[in-house]
Structures are given as C-alpha cells and as structure tokens.
C-alpha cells in the first residue's frame, strides 16, 4: 500500500524549534516530489513548498520562504518540515503530500502543531 | 500569489447536480491544464478527486467531473449523495515562481 505516515502531534512554546517528519512507503520514494500543506484551525489549505528526495531540489511558496525548511533523507524515505523559532501563528495542521501528474495523490494523516505559552 | 476564488458554500438536494467554480488568473488556471480538486471531510485529510482538469483517479466515483474555461475551473457533482457533504478545494499550478496555489474552499451541504 502506498502511504505517507507523519509524526505525532506536537505542543511547543513560542521561540522553540521543531522538526516534523513524513515517511513514505509502498513506492519509490526518490521518484516523486513530496510537498507540505498547511491548514490553520478552521481555515483552508495553503501550499508551503516541495522537495524532490532524489536530489533534494527544493522550492518554497513565497509566503513560506525563510519561515520553514524542507529537507529529506532518502536513505530512510523520510521528508521533514522544520522551524527554528516557532510563533503562535504556526499553530496548524500540517500535511505532507506526494506529487504526481500535477496533483497531490497521496496525503499523510496530518501532524497537528500547537504553539502556546 | 493569491488564493483561487471559490464560493464559500453550495448546497443541493439528494440526486441533484451541483457545480463549484474556481476562478484564478491567466498566470495559473488560465495557463496550465494542471487543476486538481480535493474533498475533505471533517477531521480527515483531503482526498484527490480530479487531476489535470478532468481526470479521475482510480476509485473516484464518475459522479465527479471537472472542466475548465479560460481562468475558471469547475467541479460538478451529479446525483448528489449524503456522503458528498464535505469541503472541496481546487488547486492549480502557477508557474515556477509560486508552484501551486489552492482555492479558498467550498462547503457542500446536502439538504
């Protein structure tokens, strides 16, 4: 079965760092781009950026450039999304997605990140 | 890159057809046949329903269809069923500077 399995929910304080993960299985992880999508509470989907695990080529939405870092470790079929200094406004559900033929065909279950003092 | 514009809500009775619009610009929807649609039930991850404007992934009901004209894409749900009640989002490729942009989302209610 093709799937993306994300790391569990996180509760952090403002200013802390965080790295969440997304492990792919059931397909060739290095052959598909992996993206990240944010969904703030009660709000819509927002495109954050994408990485090609085969060569780590990475692109960011202008809205998220400089705010987060996307990386991947192809040896363990895992992509990451990280923050160096969290803000309360980073509180959201984060989904990793597999990119195929101009769409996102596989979605992770989501990782809820709560940032609160 | 601004979000694509969708109606906030659309409703219909069981068995009816409804259409959700997704309006972008000549830089995204109008330039590429890379429009996709996603269904999201409460508390669940989104699910791909349509890709490349009008193609259905395996397993998606043929009651769902997509189209595009100019800068506006559309998702039509025919034979509306209770299980179709969900939020729907469109998404379009927007070129190498922005990559992708999502729509504002539409809540579909089955009356």
PDB file of C-alpha atoms in Angstrom:
ATOM      1  CA  UNK A   1       0.000   0.000   0.000  1.00  0.00           C
ATOM      2  CA  UNK A   2       1.290   3.437  -0.941  1.00  0.00           C
ATOM      3  CA  UNK A   3       1.231   5.689   2.092  1.00  0.00           C
ATOM      4  CA  UNK A   4       2.755   8.644   3.864  1.00  0.00           C
ATOM      5  CA  UNK A   5       2.922   8.373   7.639  1.00  0.00           C
ATOM      6  CA  UNK A   6       3.578  11.523   9.624  1.00  0.00           C
ATOM      7  CA  UNK A   7       4.971  12.039  13.090  1.00  0.00           C
ATOM      8  CA  UNK A   8       2.657  12.725  16.008  1.00  0.00           C
ATOM      9  CA  UNK A   9       1.118  15.884  17.388  1.00  0.00           C
ATOM     10  CA  UNK A  10       3.417  18.461  18.967  1.00  0.00           C
ATOM     11  CA  UNK A  11       2.888  21.108  21.642  1.00  0.00           C
ATOM     12  CA  UNK A  12       5.609  23.739  21.776  1.00  0.00           C
ATOM     13  CA  UNK A  13       6.299  27.156  23.237  1.00  0.00           C
ATOM     14  CA  UNK A  14       6.987  30.274  21.161  1.00  0.00           C
ATOM     15  CA  UNK A  15      10.635  30.508  20.190  1.00  0.00           C
ATOM     16  CA  UNK A  16      11.243  26.755  20.321  1.00  0.00           C
ATOM     17  CA  UNK A  17      12.435  24.749  17.344  1.00  0.00           C
ATOM     18  CA  UNK A  18      10.638  21.807  15.775  1.00  0.00           C
ATOM     19  CA  UNK A  19      11.113  19.205  13.054  1.00  0.00           C
ATOM     20  CA  UNK A  20       8.219  17.008  11.938  1.00  0.00           C
ATOM     21  CA  UNK A  21       8.535  14.027   9.638  1.00  0.00           C
ATOM     22  CA  UNK A  22       6.768  12.190   6.832  1.00  0.00           C
ATOM     23  CA  UNK A  23       7.782   8.636   5.935  1.00  0.00           C
ATOM     24  CA  UNK A  24       6.859   7.217   2.557  1.00  0.00           C
ATOM     25  CA  UNK A  25       6.334   3.536   1.845  1.00  0.00           C
ATOM     26  CA  UNK A  26       4.982   1.292  -0.880  1.00  0.00           C
ATOM     27  CA  UNK A  27       6.594   3.222  -3.740  1.00  0.00           C
ATOM     28  CA  UNK A  28       9.952   4.570  -4.944  1.00  0.00           C
ATOM     29  CA  UNK A  29      10.424   7.497  -2.543  1.00  0.00           C
ATOM     30  CA  UNK A  30      13.142   9.101  -4.671  1.00  0.00           C
ATOM     31  CA  UNK A  31      10.971   9.245  -7.800  1.00  0.00           C
ATOM     32  CA  UNK A  32       8.224  11.608  -6.613  1.00  0.00           C
ATOM     33  CA  UNK A  33       8.223  15.139  -5.241  1.00  0.00           C
ATOM     34  CA  UNK A  34       6.953  15.482  -1.652  1.00  0.00           C
ATOM     35  CA  UNK A  35       5.160  18.681  -0.646  1.00  0.00           C
ATOM     36  CA  UNK A  36       3.855  20.262   2.546  1.00  0.00           C
ATOM     37  CA  UNK A  37       0.460  21.887   3.034  1.00  0.00           C
ATOM     38  CA  UNK A  38      -0.682  23.984   5.999  1.00  0.00           C
ATOM     39  CA  UNK A  39      -4.227  24.166   7.326  1.00  0.00           C
ATOM     40  CA  UNK A  40      -4.774  26.623  10.142  1.00  0.00           C
ATOM     41  CA  UNK A  41      -7.693  25.898  12.504  1.00  0.00           C
ATOM     42  CA  UNK A  42     -10.977  26.313  10.660  1.00  0.00           C
ATOM     43  CA  UNK A  43      -9.230  27.597   7.548  1.00  0.00           C
ATOM     44  CA  UNK A  44      -8.306  26.430   4.056  1.00  0.00           C
ATOM     45  CA  UNK A  45      -5.310  24.688   2.534  1.00  0.00           C
ATOM     46  CA  UNK A  46      -2.083  26.584   1.866  1.00  0.00           C
ATOM     47  CA  UNK A  47       0.799  25.419  -0.305  1.00  0.00           C
ATOM     48  CA  UNK A  48       4.139  25.643   1.533  1.00  0.00           C
ATOM     49  CA  UNK A  49       6.774  24.022  -0.640  1.00  0.00           C
ATOM     50  CA  UNK A  50       8.100  20.858  -2.205  1.00  0.00           C
ATOM     51  CA  UNK A  51      11.219  18.693  -2.341  1.00  0.00           C
ATOM     52  CA  UNK A  52      12.494  16.036  -4.724  1.00  0.00           C
ATOM     53  CA  UNK A  53      14.097  13.418  -2.471  1.00  0.00           C
ATOM     54  CA  UNK A  54      16.171  12.073  -5.350  1.00  0.00           C
ATOM     55  CA  UNK A  55      18.428  15.133  -5.402  1.00  0.00           C
ATOM     56  CA  UNK A  56      16.967  17.352  -2.620  1.00  0.00           C
ATOM     57  CA  UNK A  57      15.913  20.039  -5.113  1.00  0.00           C
ATOM     58  CA  UNK A  58      13.594  22.231  -3.004  1.00  0.00           C
ATOM     59  CA  UNK A  59      11.147  25.004  -3.829  1.00  0.00           C
ATOM     60  CA  UNK A  60       9.143  27.195  -1.462  1.00  0.00           C
ATOM     61  CA  UNK A  61       5.970  29.203  -1.730  1.00  0.00           C
ATOM     62  CA  UNK A  62       6.905  32.899  -1.474  1.00  0.00           C
ATOM     63  CA  UNK A  63       4.663  33.037   1.619  1.00  0.00           C
ATOM     64  CA  UNK A  64       6.784  30.462   3.443  1.00  0.00           C
ATOM     65  CA  UNK A  65      10.273  31.163   2.068  1.00  0.00           C
ATOM     66  CA  UNK A  66      12.579  31.834   5.002  1.00  0.00           C
ATOM     67  CA  UNK A  67       9.958  30.762   7.533  1.00  0.00           C
ATOM     68  CA  UNK A  68      10.441  26.998   7.326  1.00  0.00           C
ATOM     69  CA  UNK A  69      12.973  24.495   5.995  1.00  0.00           C
ATOM     70  CA  UNK A  70      12.043  21.426   3.965  1.00  0.00           C
ATOM     71  CA  UNK A  71      14.501  18.547   3.764  1.00  0.00           C
ATOM     72  CA  UNK A  72      14.609  14.830   3.063  1.00  0.00           C
ATOM     73  CA  UNK A  73      16.674  11.773   3.928  1.00  0.00           C
ATOM     74  CA  UNK A  74      16.279   9.357   1.042  1.00  0.00           C
ATOM     75  CA  UNK A  75      18.094   6.597   2.900  1.00  0.00           C
ATOM     76  CA  UNK A  76      15.099   6.278   5.228  1.00  0.00           C
ATOM     77  CA  UNK A  77      12.406   7.523   2.807  1.00  0.00           C
ATOM     78  CA  UNK A  78      11.541  10.451   5.054  1.00  0.00           C
ATOM     79  CA  UNK A  79      10.822  14.106   4.395  1.00  0.00           C
ATOM     80  CA  UNK A  80      10.931  16.822   7.042  1.00  0.00           C
ATOM     81  CA  UNK A  81       9.473  20.232   7.798  1.00  0.00           C
ATOM     82  CA  UNK A  82      11.252  22.322  10.387  1.00  0.00           C
ATOM     83  CA  UNK A  83      11.067  25.626  12.200  1.00  0.00           C
ATOM     84  CA  UNK A  84      13.934  27.329  14.021  1.00  0.00           C
ATOM     85  CA  UNK A  85      11.751  29.625  16.113  1.00  0.00           C
ATOM     86  CA  UNK A  86       8.048  28.873  16.367  1.00  0.00           C
ATOM     87  CA  UNK A  87       5.350  31.512  16.653  1.00  0.00           C
ATOM     88  CA  UNK A  88       1.789  31.200  17.897  1.00  0.00           C
ATOM     89  CA  UNK A  89       0.670  31.776  14.311  1.00  0.00           C
ATOM     90  CA  UNK A  90       2.373  28.493  13.311  1.00  0.00           C
ATOM     91  CA  UNK A  91      -0.396  26.620  15.130  1.00  0.00           C
ATOM     92  CA  UNK A  92      -1.946  24.456  12.420  1.00  0.00           C
ATOM     93  CA  UNK A  93      -2.343  21.012  10.913  1.00  0.00           C
ATOM     94  CA  UNK A  94       0.469  20.180   8.520  1.00  0.00           C
ATOM     95  CA  UNK A  95       0.049  17.605   5.764  1.00  0.00           C
ATOM     96  CA  UNK A  96       2.733  16.037   3.634  1.00  0.00           C
ATOM     97  CA  UNK A  97       1.640  15.097   0.123  1.00  0.00           C
ATOM     98  CA  UNK A  98       3.014  13.094  -2.786  1.00  0.00           C
ATOM     99  CA  UNK A  99       3.084  14.972  -6.078  1.00  0.00           C
ATOM    100  CA  UNK A 100       2.124  13.103  -9.255  1.00  0.00           C
ATOM    101  CA  UNK A 101       0.932  14.402 -12.646  1.00  0.00           C
ATOM    102  CA  UNK A 102       0.325  17.927 -11.423  1.00  0.00           C
ATOM    103  CA  UNK A 103      -1.653  16.923  -8.361  1.00  0.00           C
ATOM    104  CA  UNK A 104      -1.237  15.561  -4.851  1.00  0.00           C
ATOM    105  CA  UNK A 105      -2.385  11.980  -4.979  1.00  0.00           C
ATOM    106  CA  UNK A 106      -1.316  10.681  -1.578  1.00  0.00           C
ATOM    107  CA  UNK A 107      -1.762  12.596   1.677  1.00  0.00           C
ATOM    108  CA  UNK A 108      -0.305  11.923   5.082  1.00  0.00           C
ATOM    109  CA  UNK A 109      -2.656  11.791   8.051  1.00  0.00           C
ATOM    110  CA  UNK A 110      -1.510  15.222   9.203  1.00  0.00           C
ATOM    111  CA  UNK A 111       0.558  16.493  12.136  1.00  0.00           C
ATOM    112  CA  UNK A 112      -1.071  18.979  14.491  1.00  0.00           C
ATOM    113  CA  UNK A 113       1.361  21.592  15.776  1.00  0.00           C
ATOM    114  CA  UNK A 114       0.226  23.744  18.698  1.00  0.00           C
ATOM    115  CA  UNK A 115       2.364  26.700  19.759  1.00  0.00           C
ATOM    116  CA  UNK A 116       1.316  28.243  23.042  1.00  0.00           C
ATOM    117  CA  UNK A 117       2.970  29.825  26.028  1.00  0.00           C
TER     118      UNK A 117
ATOM    119  CA  UNK B   1       0.200  34.576  -5.236  1.00  0.00           C
ATOM    120  CA  UNK B   2      -3.435  34.998  -4.187  1.00  0.00           C
ATOM    121  CA  UNK B   3      -5.684  32.069  -3.444  1.00  0.00           C
ATOM    122  CA  UNK B   4      -8.038  30.936  -6.178  1.00  0.00           C
ATOM    123  CA  UNK B   5     -11.614  32.117  -5.591  1.00  0.00           C
ATOM    124  CA  UNK B   6     -14.331  29.607  -4.761  1.00  0.00           C
ATOM    125  CA  UNK B   7     -17.872  30.167  -3.449  1.00  0.00           C
ATOM    126  CA  UNK B   8     -17.977  29.745   0.319  1.00  0.00           C
ATOM    127  CA  UNK B   9     -20.886  27.328   0.163  1.00  0.00           C
ATOM    128  CA  UNK B  10     -23.002  25.366  -2.285  1.00  0.00           C
ATOM    129  CA  UNK B  11     -25.977  23.196  -1.428  1.00  0.00           C
ATOM    130  CA  UNK B  12     -28.259  20.774  -3.171  1.00  0.00           C
ATOM    131  CA  UNK B  13     -30.809  18.044  -2.546  1.00  0.00           C
ATOM    132  CA  UNK B  14     -30.019  14.347  -2.913  1.00  0.00           C
ATOM    133  CA  UNK B  15     -29.961  13.336  -6.557  1.00  0.00           C
ATOM    134  CA  UNK B  16     -29.389  16.859  -7.844  1.00  0.00           C
ATOM    135  CA  UNK B  17     -26.266  18.170  -9.552  1.00  0.00           C
ATOM    136  CA  UNK B  18     -24.156  20.999  -8.221  1.00  0.00           C
ATOM    137  CA  UNK B  19     -21.198  22.869  -9.668  1.00  0.00           C
ATOM    138  CA  UNK B  20     -18.368  24.535  -7.769  1.00  0.00           C
ATOM    139  CA  UNK B  21     -16.387  27.232  -9.541  1.00  0.00           C
ATOM    140  CA  UNK B  22     -12.706  28.039  -9.060  1.00  0.00           C
ATOM    141  CA  UNK B  23     -11.557  31.344 -10.501  1.00  0.00           C
ATOM    142  CA  UNK B  24      -7.917  32.179 -10.959  1.00  0.00           C
ATOM    143  CA  UNK B  25      -5.917  34.268 -13.370  1.00  0.00           C
ATOM    144  CA  UNK B  26      -4.053  33.942 -16.645  1.00  0.00           C
ATOM    145  CA  UNK B  27      -0.960  33.095 -14.559  1.00  0.00           C
ATOM    146  CA  UNK B  28      -2.407  29.953 -13.037  1.00  0.00           C
ATOM    147  CA  UNK B  29      -5.719  28.347 -14.060  1.00  0.00           C
ATOM    148  CA  UNK B  30      -5.697  30.064 -17.440  1.00  0.00           C
ATOM    149  CA  UNK B  31      -2.179  28.974 -18.349  1.00  0.00           C
ATOM    150  CA  UNK B  32      -1.990  25.358 -17.289  1.00  0.00           C
ATOM    151  CA  UNK B  33      -4.174  22.260 -17.513  1.00  0.00           C
ATOM    152  CA  UNK B  34      -2.966  21.309 -14.052  1.00  0.00           C
ATOM    153  CA  UNK B  35      -6.085  21.964 -12.000  1.00  0.00           C
ATOM    154  CA  UNK B  36      -6.951  19.441  -9.313  1.00  0.00           C
ATOM    155  CA  UNK B  37      -9.789  19.087  -6.813  1.00  0.00           C
ATOM    156  CA  UNK B  38      -9.774  17.726  -3.272  1.00  0.00           C
ATOM    157  CA  UNK B  39     -12.536  16.562  -0.943  1.00  0.00           C
ATOM    158  CA  UNK B  40     -12.083  16.955   2.808  1.00  0.00           C
ATOM    159  CA  UNK B  41     -14.435  15.520   5.387  1.00  0.00           C
ATOM    160  CA  UNK B  42     -14.280  16.998   8.912  1.00  0.00           C
ATOM    161  CA  UNK B  43     -11.227  15.837  10.820  1.00  0.00           C
ATOM    162  CA  UNK B  44      -9.816  13.970   7.833  1.00  0.00           C
ATOM    163  CA  UNK B  45      -7.014  14.516   5.364  1.00  0.00           C
ATOM    164  CA  UNK B  46      -8.025  15.788   1.924  1.00  0.00           C
ATOM    165  CA  UNK B  47      -8.544  13.279  -0.901  1.00  0.00           C
ATOM    166  CA  UNK B  48      -7.742  13.790  -4.573  1.00  0.00           C
ATOM    167  CA  UNK B  49     -10.919  13.738  -6.687  1.00  0.00           C
ATOM    168  CA  UNK B  50      -9.875  15.255 -10.029  1.00  0.00           C
ATOM    169  CA  UNK B  51      -6.484  15.955 -11.617  1.00  0.00           C
ATOM    170  CA  UNK B  52      -5.358  17.575 -14.859  1.00  0.00           C
ATOM    171  CA  UNK B  53      -8.691  19.445 -15.035  1.00  0.00           C
ATOM    172  CA  UNK B  54     -10.938  16.480 -15.781  1.00  0.00           C
ATOM    173  CA  UNK B  55      -9.261  13.164 -14.999  1.00  0.00           C
ATOM    174  CA  UNK B  56     -10.492  10.929 -12.186  1.00  0.00           C
ATOM    175  CA  UNK B  57      -8.122   8.804 -10.104  1.00  0.00           C
ATOM    176  CA  UNK B  58      -8.931   5.144  -9.819  1.00  0.00           C
ATOM    177  CA  UNK B  59     -11.676   4.584  -7.267  1.00  0.00           C
ATOM    178  CA  UNK B  60     -13.290   8.018  -7.528  1.00  0.00           C
ATOM    179  CA  UNK B  61     -16.951   7.918  -8.493  1.00  0.00           C
ATOM    180  CA  UNK B  62     -17.838   9.010 -12.035  1.00  0.00           C
ATOM    181  CA  UNK B  63     -20.404  11.329 -10.430  1.00  0.00           C
ATOM    182  CA  UNK B  64     -17.479  13.739 -10.062  1.00  0.00           C
ATOM    183  CA  UNK B  65     -16.352  15.602 -13.164  1.00  0.00           C
ATOM    184  CA  UNK B  66     -14.135  18.571 -13.887  1.00  0.00           C
ATOM    185  CA  UNK B  67     -13.808  21.167 -16.613  1.00  0.00           C
ATOM    186  CA  UNK B  68     -12.131  24.474 -17.383  1.00  0.00           C
ATOM    187  CA  UNK B  69     -12.904  27.555 -19.417  1.00  0.00           C
ATOM    188  CA  UNK B  70     -10.438  30.421 -19.513  1.00  0.00           C
ATOM    189  CA  UNK B  71      -9.406  31.345 -15.983  1.00  0.00           C
ATOM    190  CA  UNK B  72     -12.202  29.377 -14.304  1.00  0.00           C
ATOM    191  CA  UNK B  73     -12.280  25.687 -13.485  1.00  0.00           C
ATOM    192  CA  UNK B  74     -15.351  23.820 -12.296  1.00  0.00           C
ATOM    193  CA  UNK B  75     -16.182  20.670 -10.358  1.00  0.00           C
ATOM    194  CA  UNK B  76     -19.580  19.109 -10.925  1.00  0.00           C
ATOM    195  CA  UNK B  77     -21.084  16.536  -8.614  1.00  0.00           C
ATOM    196  CA  UNK B  78     -24.027  14.743 -10.155  1.00  0.00           C
ATOM    197  CA  UNK B  79     -26.517  12.537  -8.326  1.00  0.00           C
ATOM    198  CA  UNK B  80     -25.661  14.272  -5.057  1.00  0.00           C
ATOM    199  CA  UNK B  81     -25.431  11.918  -2.078  1.00  0.00           C
ATOM    200  CA  UNK B  82     -25.239  12.498   1.668  1.00  0.00           C
ATOM    201  CA  UNK B  83     -21.632  11.282   1.694  1.00  0.00           C
ATOM    202  CA  UNK B  84     -20.664  14.118  -0.666  1.00  0.00           C
ATOM    203  CA  UNK B  85     -21.176  16.643   2.135  1.00  0.00           C
ATOM    204  CA  UNK B  86     -17.664  17.956   2.729  1.00  0.00           C
ATOM    205  CA  UNK B  87     -15.300  20.813   1.966  1.00  0.00           C
ATOM    206  CA  UNK B  88     -13.878  20.987  -1.552  1.00  0.00           C
ATOM    207  CA  UNK B  89     -10.695  22.726  -2.642  1.00  0.00           C
ATOM    208  CA  UNK B  90      -9.331  23.411  -6.089  1.00  0.00           C
ATOM    209  CA  UNK B  91      -5.634  23.761  -6.775  1.00  0.00           C
ATOM    210  CA  UNK B  92      -3.672  24.986  -9.782  1.00  0.00           C
ATOM    211  CA  UNK B  93      -0.076  25.036 -10.889  1.00  0.00           C
ATOM    212  CA  UNK B  94       1.034  28.671 -11.016  1.00  0.00           C
ATOM    213  CA  UNK B  95       4.416  28.542 -12.687  1.00  0.00           C
ATOM    214  CA  UNK B  96       7.896  28.049 -11.321  1.00  0.00           C
ATOM    215  CA  UNK B  97       7.892  31.168  -9.126  1.00  0.00           C
ATOM    216  CA  UNK B  98       4.966  30.004  -6.980  1.00  0.00           C
ATOM    217  CA  UNK B  99       4.458  26.380  -7.983  1.00  0.00           C
ATOM    218  CA  UNK B 100       0.963  25.726  -6.630  1.00  0.00           C
ATOM    219  CA  UNK B 101      -1.971  27.705  -5.260  1.00  0.00           C
ATOM    220  CA  UNK B 102      -5.103  26.393  -3.552  1.00  0.00           C
ATOM    221  CA  UNK B 103      -8.615  27.736  -3.723  1.00  0.00           C
ATOM    222  CA  UNK B 104     -10.428  29.294  -0.790  1.00  0.00           C
ATOM    223  CA  UNK B 105     -12.579  26.207  -0.301  1.00  0.00           C
ATOM    224  CA  UNK B 106     -16.288  25.459  -0.687  1.00  0.00           C
ATOM    225  CA  UNK B 107     -18.528  23.788   1.853  1.00  0.00           C
ATOM    226  CA  UNK B 108     -21.014  21.484   0.155  1.00  0.00           C
ATOM    227  CA  UNK B 109     -24.219  20.809   2.050  1.00  0.00           C
ATOM    228  CA  UNK B 110     -26.663  18.088   1.102  1.00  0.00           C
ATOM    229  CA  UNK B 111     -30.106  19.284   2.106  1.00  0.00           C
TER     230      UNK B 111
END
